Amino acid sequence: MILNRRALLKATSVSALGLAAPALIRSARADAPIKMAALLDQSGGLDLLGTPMLEATKLAVKEINAGGGLLGRQIDLITYDPQTTIQFYTQFATQAAAGEHVDVVQGGITSASREAIRPVLDRFQTLYFYNTFYEGGVCDSNTFCTGSTPAQTVEKLVPYAMKKWGKKVYVVAADYNYGQITSEWVKKYVRDNGGTTVAVEFFPLDVTNFGPTIKKIEAAKPDFVMSALVGAAHISFYRQYAAVALNKSIPIASTVFTVGGEHTLVAPEESEGMLVSFAYFEEIETPANKKFIADLRANASKKINYVSEVTARSYEGVYLWAEGVRKAGTTERTAVIKALRSPVGVDGPSGKLTIEPKTNHLLQNIYLAEVKNQKLNIVQSFPAQPPTDTLLVCDLNAKPDQATFYFENGLEAAGIK
Amino acid sequence: MDYVVVLVLQIIYGIANLALIGLGLAIIFGMMRVINLAHGEFLMLGGYAVVVSTNLGVNIWIAMLVLAPLVVGIIGVVVERVLIRFLYGRTVDTLLATWGLSLFLVGIVTAIFGPQTSTTISPPIGAIAVGDYASSGYELFLILLTLALFGAVFAVLRYSRLGLLARGTMQRADMAAALGVSTSRIYMITFGLGSAVAGLAGGVLAPITGVVPTIGATYIAKAFITVITGGTAILAGTATAAGLLGAMNGIVTFLTGPTVGEVALLAAAIVLLRLMPSGITGRFFRKSL
């Protein structure tokens, strides 16, 4: 490239304008719509979760707009379909933040997608809400993780299952960061409750033949199996497990099952009796939840099979953010973050939610449920549970300037025994 | 002792599983040299044929063993007529065209059935006891079915007039045509037959793996690895490759875990192809089918 004086001047003045432009535009058009981006897979495998999550996001935006909008302005929802491809996540996050100058991004489903877009949104100073349950450990002043974490769910599930079935546990998990880290939490809680983990096995996401492992489980004779298997291919584990009638003698508890409505995808006897724990189930018997389910199904453009935590939390995530904006009286990022951490709370379909300011996670209700004839029968509930896993490593009050994922290299690296 | 029996059965099932998902591709790729990247989706369509027809009240055995191969065989013939027949001998073009076809099939099935599909059909055969251990009766059935399927394909290719014409056409299409064989029809029938075998495999696997529109992606890589490692003789090649790779995968999975088991399968395939670039049957069993 030949660089002459004129070209150089032109280039620098344009880039200077470019830097100043967002501020100019924002202050100039106060009545323009507030922009929200949603990055949720609508195709390519994870559409199984992404489709209902986007419908829930749309419903929340529609309700807020119908109620007069936010600060007298309408919310303009811009949706992207990352197609279950990490590369598109990065691309669309950049587009939303740098191109569209959105005020908030909601989305990301897998931990891998979250870790792809979180640095991008940090760099472009765009507020980020991640609404999926995950392995815990994100400590980022710009990111709000509204899903449940292992200290909220696994910590309840493991002792309950051990009390019910026994102390010998066999762990099967998906072979990527969620499965790896979650299985470490399982081992920790099994040990804390005086039990033993017989073995831990990891499966690549495209494995469909679980025969060898099922035989190993049969030989190891654990009291129950703890599963953190993820995705469509892994559902075959439950089918093949039931095909040798092992589900009658060695029951299963899972940290993932039912989130994609899996219990309605397999035969009733294949999922009967399984234990799961989440921050939300469709079966929660409150008027607020019944209204949410009815409205969601009535407004959805596609059929929604089962409404699980990720779907409800995508809806509640929008309301949490909206509450922050309302309290701040502006969409300016630092003011909204301050307001959110003051802290704000909302009453959603899952119950009362409050932001926990040390971690930007949530105090939330946790439910334990048993699969009964393809329905979830809630057996126990725990109100306002703190994210104690992330609290072990993260304190944004003491050290606000952080954007770290502490559990990236496992729990031991994070100093948790 | 019981445990050993159960383990051996399990390894044989792993082998049968590879052979079953690879056979349809072996016919289409091994015989016709058509790189069919939509093979996984043919298996998926077989699965959907079973799910849809059982939901409509069809007996599961009829759905798996008759309807699945029939439906996918017909789809295969249609695909051959409107797409593949223009592309014989153009390897790269068929590769792109069948890849496009696979995306199209995933898209259209997602549009019709949605991203998740309820497969509430259980394997029609329950567990069988081997001493203190339980083994899946259905997996045993799949092993026998794979053997029968190989026998049937062998009989058709070796002893029937159609098989003779097909083999002749694949070896020298010009000569076959000069002798009065309608090679275009033979290509169509062979492609249809390969598709039907894929459909049958997809159909019988549906009760233990379930179906979603994207399930094909989990089969395609293994099917290709098996067929390419097998080499030119489609039946002997697929069987020996499935035997070696399946046993490797099964044994290593028992000893370590599934992740290393998958790695071992791939490593074995790479080593085999390095030593025998034209596949196992490029060196051994060269005269076999």
XYZ file of C-alpha atoms in Angstrom:
706
model
C 0.000 0.000 0.000
C 1.342 3.427 -0.919
C 0.617 5.928 1.774
C 0.539 9.586 0.829
C -0.330 12.573 2.936
C -3.873 12.922 1.641
C -4.763 9.286 2.162
C -3.246 9.324 5.616
C -5.208 12.402 6.661
C -8.394 10.936 5.278
C -7.881 7.648 7.047
C -7.050 9.148 10.420
C -9.911 11.628 10.361
C -12.368 8.905 9.475
C -11.154 6.649 12.260
C -11.243 9.534 14.752
C -14.822 10.213 13.773
C -15.531 6.531 14.027
C -14.315 6.486 17.618
C -16.352 9.521 18.578
C -19.413 8.491 16.614
C -21.158 6.123 19.047
C -21.223 8.776 21.758
C -22.474 11.391 19.301
C -25.186 9.139 17.946
C -26.345 7.987 21.338
C -26.747 11.464 22.764
C -28.242 12.830 19.567
C -31.094 10.356 19.357
C -32.452 9.888 22.836
C -35.839 8.738 21.591
C -34.486 6.199 19.159
C -35.193 2.585 20.158
C -32.952 0.810 22.652
C -31.067 -1.929 20.839
C -30.766 -5.464 22.161
C -29.031 -8.285 20.322
C -29.819 -11.972 20.824
C -27.221 -14.559 19.793
C -28.979 -17.908 19.958
C -28.541 -20.871 17.621
C -31.555 -21.362 15.371
C -30.004 -24.182 13.346
C -27.288 -26.807 13.404
C -27.991 -29.006 16.437
C -28.221 -26.542 19.329
C -31.383 -25.111 17.769
C -32.973 -27.650 20.110
C -32.272 -25.133 22.915
C -31.821 -21.940 20.909
C -35.287 -21.900 19.355
C -37.315 -21.814 22.601
C -34.754 -19.461 24.193
C -35.230 -16.942 21.392
C -39.022 -17.236 21.612
C -38.790 -16.415 25.335
C -36.497 -13.443 24.660
C -38.936 -12.170 22.039
C -41.860 -12.547 24.439
C -40.117 -10.484 27.144
C -39.271 -7.715 24.661
C -42.815 -7.747 23.301
C -44.306 -7.446 26.786
C -41.991 -4.576 27.759
C -42.715 -2.737 24.509
C -46.461 -3.254 24.922
C -46.210 -1.785 28.408
C -44.797 1.487 27.071
C -41.205 0.423 26.552
C -38.205 1.256 28.671
C -37.558 4.880 29.729
C -40.245 5.790 27.199
C -38.292 4.134 24.387
C -39.100 0.943 22.520
C -36.698 -1.989 22.517
C -35.460 -3.059 19.108
C -34.458 -6.738 19.178
C -31.846 -7.744 16.620
C -31.450 -11.502 16.300
C -28.548 -13.475 14.921
C -28.316 -17.185 14.182
C -24.786 -18.444 14.941
C -25.730 -21.882 13.510
C -24.034 -23.819 16.321
C -20.694 -22.554 14.998
C -18.295 -20.750 17.318
C -16.793 -18.719 14.509
C -20.197 -17.140 13.780
C -20.573 -16.276 17.455
C -17.429 -14.162 17.352
C -18.413 -12.632 14.040
C -21.965 -11.740 15.074
C -20.913 -10.464 18.499
C -18.487 -8.095 16.760
C -21.183 -7.062 14.307
C -23.713 -6.417 17.089
C -21.295 -4.488 19.277
C -19.193 -2.586 16.756
C -21.622 -2.365 13.843
C -25.034 -1.999 15.462
C -23.823 -0.463 18.748
C -26.383 -2.469 20.689
C -26.953 -1.609 24.344
C -26.970 -5.220 25.514
C -26.291 -8.675 24.139
C -28.302 -11.627 25.468
C -27.300 -15.130 24.506
C -24.670 -17.757 24.049
C -25.639 -21.343 24.859
C -22.570 -23.531 25.371
C -19.684 -22.457 27.585
C -17.531 -22.488 24.464
C -19.743 -19.910 22.782
C -19.787 -17.769 25.922
C -16.008 -17.793 26.136
C -15.839 -16.857 22.451
C -18.031 -13.760 22.714
C -17.306 -12.568 26.263
C -13.858 -11.098 25.368
C -15.328 -9.491 22.237
C -18.078 -7.773 24.224
C -15.590 -6.741 26.907
C -13.403 -5.172 24.261
C -16.264 -3.270 22.655
C -17.685 -2.376 26.089
C -21.085 -3.924 25.448
C -23.135 -5.281 28.323
C -23.568 -9.076 28.211
C -26.181 -11.421 29.721
C -25.488 -15.177 29.620
C -28.680 -17.042 30.517
C -27.627 -20.689 30.443
C -26.810 -22.819 33.484
C -23.086 -23.529 33.401
C -20.054 -24.767 35.381
C -19.502 -21.488 37.311
C -16.413 -19.339 37.667
C -16.985 -16.380 35.358
C -15.893 -13.208 37.167
C -16.456 -10.332 34.787
C -17.867 -6.923 35.688
C -19.362 -6.597 32.209
C -21.034 -10.032 32.186
C -24.096 -11.198 34.106
C -24.482 -14.976 34.377
C -28.102 -15.642 35.265
C -28.155 -19.438 34.964
C -27.723 -21.826 37.857
C -24.246 -23.136 38.738
C -23.053 -26.439 40.295
C -23.000 -25.083 43.859
C -26.686 -24.339 43.427
C -27.825 -27.504 41.642
C -25.230 -30.303 41.914
C -24.703 -29.485 45.560
C -28.389 -30.347 46.220
C -28.670 -33.180 43.733
C -25.688 -35.255 44.904
C -26.585 -35.561 48.625
C -30.248 -36.183 47.806
C -29.366 -38.977 45.376
C -26.787 -40.436 47.786
C -29.315 -40.504 50.580
C -31.860 -42.164 48.358
C -29.667 -44.668 46.516
C -26.258 -45.038 48.166
C -22.737 -43.653 48.297
C -21.016 -45.243 45.298
C -21.191 -43.034 42.224
C -20.216 -43.547 38.574
C -19.832 -40.354 36.537
C -20.354 -40.046 32.764
C -19.863 -36.646 31.144
C -19.501 -34.844 27.827
C -15.917 -34.203 26.787
C -15.672 -30.409 26.740
C -15.298 -27.730 29.375
C -18.841 -28.010 30.773
C -18.647 -31.787 31.275
C -15.064 -31.761 32.530
C -15.615 -29.057 35.147
C -19.065 -30.244 36.200
C -17.701 -33.742 36.786
C -15.103 -32.232 39.128
C -17.894 -30.582 41.078
C -19.716 -33.902 41.241
C -16.592 -35.609 42.602
C -16.142 -32.849 45.168
C -19.722 -33.055 46.437
C -19.632 -36.850 46.511
C -16.485 -36.678 48.643
C -17.890 -33.902 50.860
C -20.884 -36.145 51.573
C -18.767 -39.149 52.463
C -19.188 -41.108 49.249
C -16.822 -42.453 46.593
C -16.619 -41.830 42.874
C -15.913 -45.186 41.253
C -14.966 -43.815 37.832
C -15.370 -40.804 35.575
C -15.731 -41.230 31.816
C -15.833 -38.553 29.145
C -17.523 -38.877 25.752
C -16.888 -36.879 22.595
C -20.151 -35.222 21.516
C -20.672 -37.477 18.482
C -20.453 -40.830 20.263
C -23.599 -42.908 19.765
C -22.443 -46.354 20.898
C -22.300 -46.461 24.693
C -22.132 -50.248 24.955
C -18.594 -50.639 26.360
C -19.206 -48.070 29.114
C -22.561 -49.555 30.009
C -20.838 -52.918 30.501
C -18.218 -51.244 32.689
C -20.951 -49.657 34.788
C -22.599 -53.069 35.131
C -19.326 -54.547 36.361
C -18.512 -51.672 38.741
C -21.963 -51.967 40.387
C -22.270 -48.359 41.610
C -25.303 -47.237 43.604
C -26.189 -44.710 40.923
C -24.878 -43.013 37.787
C -24.373 -39.270 37.611
C -24.641 -38.008 34.040
C -23.416 -34.733 32.541
C -23.911 -35.930 28.981
C -24.892 -33.239 26.487
C -26.551 -33.101 23.087
C -28.622 -35.150 20.698
C -26.152 -38.008 20.141
C -25.738 -38.545 23.887
C -29.463 -39.166 24.383
C -28.725 -42.634 23.017
C -26.941 -43.397 26.292
C -30.287 -43.463 28.130
C -31.874 -45.672 25.470
C -29.037 -48.198 25.476
C -28.876 -48.118 29.272
C -32.569 -48.992 29.432
C -32.166 -51.613 26.685
C -30.135 -53.756 29.108
C -32.613 -52.947 31.896
C -29.867 -51.363 33.982
C -32.058 -48.338 34.772
C -34.110 -50.650 37.017
C -31.139 -51.592 39.203
C -28.742 -48.623 38.935
C -30.688 -45.339 38.728
C -29.453 -42.128 37.100
C -29.223 -38.516 38.239
C -28.285 -35.865 35.695
C -27.151 -32.258 35.575
C -28.360 -31.766 31.983
C -31.258 -34.136 31.249
C -34.665 -32.453 30.676
C -33.134 -29.122 29.621
C -33.832 -29.929 25.967
C -37.020 -31.779 26.906
C -35.082 -35.070 26.648
C -37.541 -36.813 28.975
C -40.233 -36.343 26.349
C -37.976 -37.543 23.528
C -37.262 -41.003 24.938
C -39.755 -43.688 25.871
C -41.424 -43.120 29.284
C -39.813 -46.166 30.926
C -36.336 -45.054 29.785
C -36.393 -41.872 31.859
C -38.623 -42.998 34.738
C -37.216 -42.203 38.178
C -34.309 -40.006 37.066
C -33.356 -37.151 39.382
C -32.530 -33.671 38.132
C -32.001 -30.245 39.657
C -32.496 -26.851 38.048
C -33.575 -23.309 38.812
C -36.795 -23.799 36.905
C -39.209 -26.481 35.745
C -42.281 -26.084 33.568
C -44.253 -27.831 36.316
C -43.786 -25.037 38.900
C -47.278 -24.374 40.229
C -47.500 -20.610 40.488
C -49.903 -18.248 38.680
C -46.906 -16.296 37.315
C -45.443 -19.420 35.773
C -48.752 -20.625 34.341
C -49.261 -17.258 32.677
C -45.695 -17.310 31.312
C -46.105 -20.775 29.797
C -49.464 -19.921 28.239
C -48.186 -16.620 26.783
C -44.982 -18.221 25.519
C -46.812 -20.977 23.664
C -49.447 -18.553 22.340
C -46.840 -16.139 20.953
C -44.294 -18.635 19.677
C -43.927 -19.025 15.941
C -42.591 -22.558 16.418
C -43.776 -25.425 18.575
C -42.173 -25.469 22.011
C -41.756 -28.948 23.378
C -40.734 -28.453 27.008
C -40.029 -25.163 28.780
C -36.823 -25.601 30.765
C -34.501 -23.401 32.820
C -32.655 -21.960 29.818
C -35.920 -20.828 28.231
C -37.388 -19.285 31.377
C -34.076 -17.651 32.216
C -33.786 -16.104 28.746
C -37.105 -14.411 29.511
C -36.080 -13.413 33.033
C -32.667 -12.223 31.814
C -34.346 -9.569 29.684
C -36.446 -8.434 32.662
C -33.397 -8.255 34.951
C -31.596 -6.074 32.444
C -34.710 -3.921 31.926
C -34.980 -3.435 35.683
C -31.346 -2.281 35.731
C -31.976 0.228 32.938
C -35.096 1.517 34.677
C -33.231 1.994 37.928
C -30.275 3.662 36.198
C -32.564 5.927 34.180
C -30.266 5.517 31.200
C -28.893 2.820 28.906
C -25.328 3.986 29.498
C -23.374 0.835 30.271
C -21.533 1.725 33.495
C -24.655 3.266 35.019
C -26.713 0.170 34.157
C -24.064 -2.156 35.616
C -23.997 -0.060 38.803
C -27.783 -0.174 39.048
C -27.889 -3.930 38.400
C -25.344 -4.502 41.161
C -27.090 -2.204 43.622
C -28.675 -4.938 43.431
C -31.876 -5.274 41.420
C -34.314 -8.163 41.636
C -37.345 -9.325 39.712
C -40.162 -11.798 40.240
C -40.161 -14.189 37.321
C -41.798 -17.487 36.483
C -39.123 -19.283 38.519
C -39.758 -17.077 41.570
C -37.743 -14.270 43.113
C -34.377 -13.465 41.502
C -31.808 -11.044 42.861
C -28.410 -10.122 41.483
C -25.514 -11.141 43.704
C -23.115 -8.177 43.297
C -19.851 -9.909 44.221
C -20.080 -12.254 41.232
C -22.733 -10.750 38.910
C -24.550 -14.078 39.285
C -27.946 -14.620 40.909
C -29.552 -15.528 44.183
C -32.204 -17.877 42.862
C -34.610 -20.652 43.755
C -33.427 -24.183 43.101
C -35.706 -27.170 42.561
C -35.082 -30.911 42.769
C -37.324 -33.081 40.640
C -37.937 -36.681 39.729
C -39.059 -37.817 36.275
C -42.477 -39.451 36.599
C -44.179 -40.610 33.433
C -42.516 -37.925 31.302
C -43.387 -35.170 33.765
C -41.168 -33.584 36.385
C -42.370 -34.082 39.872
C -40.783 -31.416 42.102
C -39.684 -33.113 45.326
C -37.867 -30.300 47.079
C -37.192 -26.583 46.633
C -34.543 -24.287 48.058
C -35.227 -20.524 48.058
C -32.645 -17.814 47.232
C -29.548 -19.956 46.800
C -26.232 -18.080 46.397
C -23.621 -19.045 43.749
C -21.162 -20.275 46.380
C -18.835 -21.876 43.813
C -18.094 -18.615 42.040
C -18.088 -16.752 45.383
C -15.068 -18.854 46.396
C -12.925 -17.194 43.755
C -14.657 -13.993 42.761
C -15.282 -10.673 44.493
C -16.120 -7.888 42.082
C -16.777 -5.501 44.998
C -13.191 -5.778 46.176
C -11.680 -6.004 42.707
C -14.117 -4.651 40.124
C -11.744 -4.541 37.189
C -11.874 -8.226 36.251
C -12.823 -10.293 33.220
C -11.619 -13.737 34.261
C -12.994 -17.252 33.861
C -11.554 -18.876 36.970
C -12.482 -22.503 36.285
C -10.977 -22.554 32.807
C -8.293 -25.072 33.803
C -10.363 -27.033 36.290
C -11.049 -26.620 39.973
C -7.617 -27.509 41.253
C -6.050 -24.703 39.212
C -8.576 -22.362 40.833
C -7.451 -23.536 44.275
C -10.593 -25.513 45.162
C -10.057 -28.874 46.823
C -16.343 -65.624 32.719
C -19.818 -64.150 32.176
C -18.196 -60.769 32.052
C -15.830 -61.908 29.301
C -18.749 -63.210 27.265
C -20.560 -59.912 27.695
C -17.452 -57.957 26.719
C -16.834 -60.032 23.618
C -20.470 -59.619 22.603
C -20.090 -55.908 23.069
C -17.007 -55.740 20.874
C -18.710 -57.799 18.176
C -21.624 -55.399 18.355
C -19.224 -52.454 17.899
C -17.899 -54.169 14.767
C -21.392 -54.919 13.456
C -22.393 -51.312 14.100
C -19.534 -50.000 11.927
C -20.230 -52.549 9.205
C -23.932 -51.722 9.232
C -23.504 -47.952 8.852
C -20.767 -48.432 6.248
C -22.366 -50.998 3.921
C -24.701 -48.643 2.047
C -21.833 -46.260 1.466
C -19.593 -49.124 0.356
C -22.061 -49.962 -2.406
C -22.379 -46.341 -3.561
C -18.764 -45.278 -3.079
C -16.949 -48.583 -3.414
C -18.749 -49.724 -6.541
C -19.849 -46.514 -8.204
C -17.040 -44.192 -7.023
C -19.644 -41.640 -6.010
C -18.557 -39.844 -2.866
C -21.930 -39.609 -1.186
C -21.619 -37.030 1.597
C -25.364 -37.323 2.153
C -24.937 -40.923 3.385
C -25.493 -39.885 7.008
C -28.703 -38.168 6.002
C -29.881 -41.347 4.238
C -29.461 -43.128 7.580
C -31.342 -40.272 9.249
C -34.196 -40.593 6.750
C -34.382 -44.310 7.495
C -34.771 -43.428 11.178
C -37.517 -40.931 10.408
C -39.333 -43.466 8.248
C -39.482 -45.757 11.290
C -40.523 -43.048 13.760
C -43.240 -41.629 11.528
C -44.690 -44.991 10.541
C -44.702 -46.414 14.078
C -46.446 -43.240 15.256
C -49.066 -43.980 12.619
C -49.552 -47.407 14.122
C -47.396 -49.546 11.841
C -45.773 -52.581 13.460
C -42.197 -51.696 14.395
C -40.653 -54.700 12.633
C -42.386 -53.881 9.367
C -41.400 -50.236 9.776
C -37.726 -51.087 10.335
C -37.198 -53.958 7.951
C -39.548 -53.063 5.089
C -40.588 -49.429 5.120
C -37.243 -47.828 6.020
C -35.264 -49.430 3.146
C -38.175 -48.969 0.749
C -38.640 -45.269 1.475
C -34.930 -44.429 1.427
C -34.375 -46.635 -1.648
C -37.021 -44.649 -3.532
C -35.499 -41.370 -2.339
C -32.118 -42.682 -3.533
C -33.488 -43.450 -7.000
C -35.012 -39.970 -7.242
C -31.733 -38.383 -6.126
C -29.819 -40.405 -8.699
C -32.171 -39.368 -11.501
C -32.274 -35.651 -10.741
C -28.760 -35.102 -9.421
C -26.143 -37.834 -9.427
C -26.519 -39.141 -13.001
C -25.239 -35.866 -14.437
C -22.102 -36.084 -12.370
C -20.616 -39.562 -12.932
C -16.859 -39.346 -13.260
C -16.749 -35.818 -11.830
C -15.568 -36.616 -8.298
C -15.240 -33.088 -6.943
C -18.608 -32.063 -8.356
C -20.392 -35.051 -6.802
C -18.716 -34.228 -3.518
C -20.130 -30.702 -3.575
C -23.506 -31.796 -4.885
C -23.998 -34.487 -2.240
C -22.810 -32.124 0.480
C -25.433 -29.661 -0.702
C -27.940 -32.498 -0.713
C -27.075 -33.371 2.893
C -27.630 -29.743 4.000
C -30.885 -29.690 2.048
C -32.130 -32.895 3.676
C -31.236 -31.686 7.189
C -33.007 -28.405 6.444
C -36.156 -29.950 5.047
C -36.468 -32.496 7.868
C -35.960 -29.727 10.459
C -38.639 -27.675 8.696
C -41.100 -30.571 8.799
C -40.378 -32.168 12.168
C -38.630 -29.369 14.079
C -35.173 -29.516 15.649
C -36.112 -32.180 18.175
C -38.057 -35.294 17.521
C -39.748 -37.515 19.988
C -38.503 -41.064 19.429
C -40.511 -42.883 22.024
C -39.920 -46.274 20.455
C -37.911 -48.622 22.640
C -35.923 -51.510 21.231
C -38.474 -54.261 20.602
C -36.263 -56.894 22.283
C -35.464 -56.581 25.977
C -32.388 -57.459 27.970
C -31.067 -61.006 28.093
C -29.157 -62.351 31.070
C -25.639 -63.710 30.664
C -24.886 -65.080 34.113
C -24.842 -62.089 36.462
C -24.771 -59.617 33.620
C -27.419 -58.283 31.303
C -26.806 -57.883 27.624
C -28.987 -56.136 25.120
C -31.050 -58.595 23.111
C -31.569 -55.962 20.485
C -27.834 -55.586 19.955
C -27.636 -59.321 19.427
C -30.377 -59.004 16.834
C -28.408 -56.221 15.102
C -25.320 -58.457 14.916
C -27.355 -61.210 13.239
C -29.068 -58.714 10.973
C -25.701 -57.324 9.825
C -24.510 -60.836 9.004
C -27.707 -61.563 7.093
C -27.463 -58.268 5.229
C -23.889 -58.984 4.132
C -25.005 -62.450 3.022
C -27.894 -61.006 1.037
C -25.792 -58.342 -0.695
C -23.169 -60.988 -1.488
C -25.782 -63.319 -2.963
C -27.284 -60.571 -5.116
C -23.932 -59.404 -6.467
C -22.436 -62.849 -6.916
C -25.288 -65.052 -8.116
C -27.992 -62.887 -9.629
C -28.085 -61.600 -13.178
C -28.536 -58.080 -11.840
C -25.382 -58.472 -9.747
C -23.427 -59.648 -12.761
C -24.625 -56.723 -14.872
C -23.880 -54.287 -12.052
C -20.349 -55.581 -11.563
C -19.742 -55.559 -15.302
C -21.061 -52.034 -15.660
C -18.891 -50.743 -12.819
C -15.791 -52.338 -14.358
C -16.279 -51.304 -17.988
C -19.374 -49.239 -18.629
C -18.558 -48.789 -22.316
C -18.179 -52.502 -22.917
C -21.338 -53.301 -20.998
C -23.212 -50.746 -23.066
C -21.818 -52.249 -26.287
C -23.193 -55.613 -25.192
C -26.641 -54.124 -24.866
C -26.822 -53.358 -21.133
C -28.666 -50.180 -20.199
C -25.883 -48.779 -18.000
C -27.959 -45.792 -16.976
C -30.576 -48.143 -15.483
C -27.897 -50.207 -13.746
C -26.441 -47.086 -12.155
C -29.877 -46.064 -10.979
C -30.630 -49.471 -9.480
C -27.235 -49.723 -7.779
C -27.591 -46.286 -6.233
C -31.103 -47.178 -5.112
C -29.834 -50.423 -3.587
C -27.076 -48.610 -1.680
C -29.605 -46.074 -0.422
C -31.987 -48.824 0.653
C -29.240 -50.515 2.679
C -28.454 -47.155 4.302
C -32.139 -46.677 5.049
C -32.377 -50.105 6.633
C -29.331 -49.357 8.815
C -30.794 -46.023 9.883
C -34.118 -47.665 10.581
C -32.833 -50.436 12.828
C -30.508 -48.055 14.696
C -33.345 -45.605 15.432
C -34.653 -47.384 18.564
C -31.237 -47.287 20.283
C -29.831 -43.986 19.051
C -32.960 -41.937 18.452
C -33.410 -39.537 15.572
C -32.831 -35.822 15.177
C -32.312 -34.056 11.848
C -28.573 -33.698 12.504
C -27.915 -37.300 13.578
C -26.317 -38.050 10.180
C -23.222 -36.075 11.151
C -22.377 -38.634 13.836
C -22.363 -41.482 11.278
C -20.779 -39.997 8.203
C -17.146 -39.820 9.334
C -17.098 -43.391 10.661
C -18.832 -44.745 7.570
C -16.237 -43.143 5.292
C -13.300 -44.239 7.429
C -14.557 -47.826 7.396
C -15.193 -47.919 3.652
C -11.935 -46.197 2.640
C -9.872 -48.356 4.988
C -11.645 -51.371 3.511
C -10.631 -50.612 -0.040
C -12.025 -51.739 -3.358
C -13.699 -55.035 -2.484
C -16.863 -53.715 -0.956
C -18.018 -56.615 1.196
C -14.698 -58.106 2.263
C -13.236 -54.612 2.655
C -16.046 -53.228 4.776
C -16.128 -56.375 6.895
C -12.376 -56.504 7.575
C -12.101 -52.768 8.159
C -15.079 -52.797 10.507
C -13.539 -55.791 12.270
C -10.173 -54.158 12.813
C -11.389 -50.657 13.636
C -14.365 -51.812 15.705
C -12.263 -54.198 17.772
C -9.635 -51.504 18.289
C -12.271 -48.999 19.382
C -14.057 -51.492 21.638
C -10.969 -52.842 23.390
C -9.360 -49.452 23.962
C -12.663 -48.039 25.213
C -12.851 -50.843 27.777
C -9.262 -50.344 28.886
C -9.233 -46.554 29.053
C -12.299 -44.557 28.090
C -14.423 -43.455 25.142
C -12.258 -40.466 24.209
C -9.094 -42.537 23.815
C -11.218 -45.255 22.180
C -12.272 -42.845 19.433
C -8.671 -41.698 19.025
C -7.515 -45.317 18.729
C -10.036 -45.967 15.958
C -8.781 -42.968 13.980
C -5.125 -43.759 14.649
C -5.633 -47.348 13.455
C -7.266 -46.085 10.269
C -4.386 -43.677 9.581
C -1.738 -46.350 10.133
C -3.610 -48.844 7.951
C -3.973 -46.340 5.142
C -0.310 -45.364 5.392
C 0.734 -49.019 5.054
C -1.960 -49.891 2.510
C -2.908 -46.729 0.594
C -5.567 -48.498 -1.462
C -7.196 -50.063 1.568
C -7.006 -53.504 3.139
C -8.467 -55.222 0.097
C -5.950 -53.439 -2.101
C -3.437 -55.892 -0.644
C -5.399 -58.832 0.783
C -8.518 -60.596 -0.545
C -8.057 -58.793 -3.847
C -10.243 -61.147 -5.824
C -13.091 -61.096 -3.356
C -16.250 -59.113 -3.575
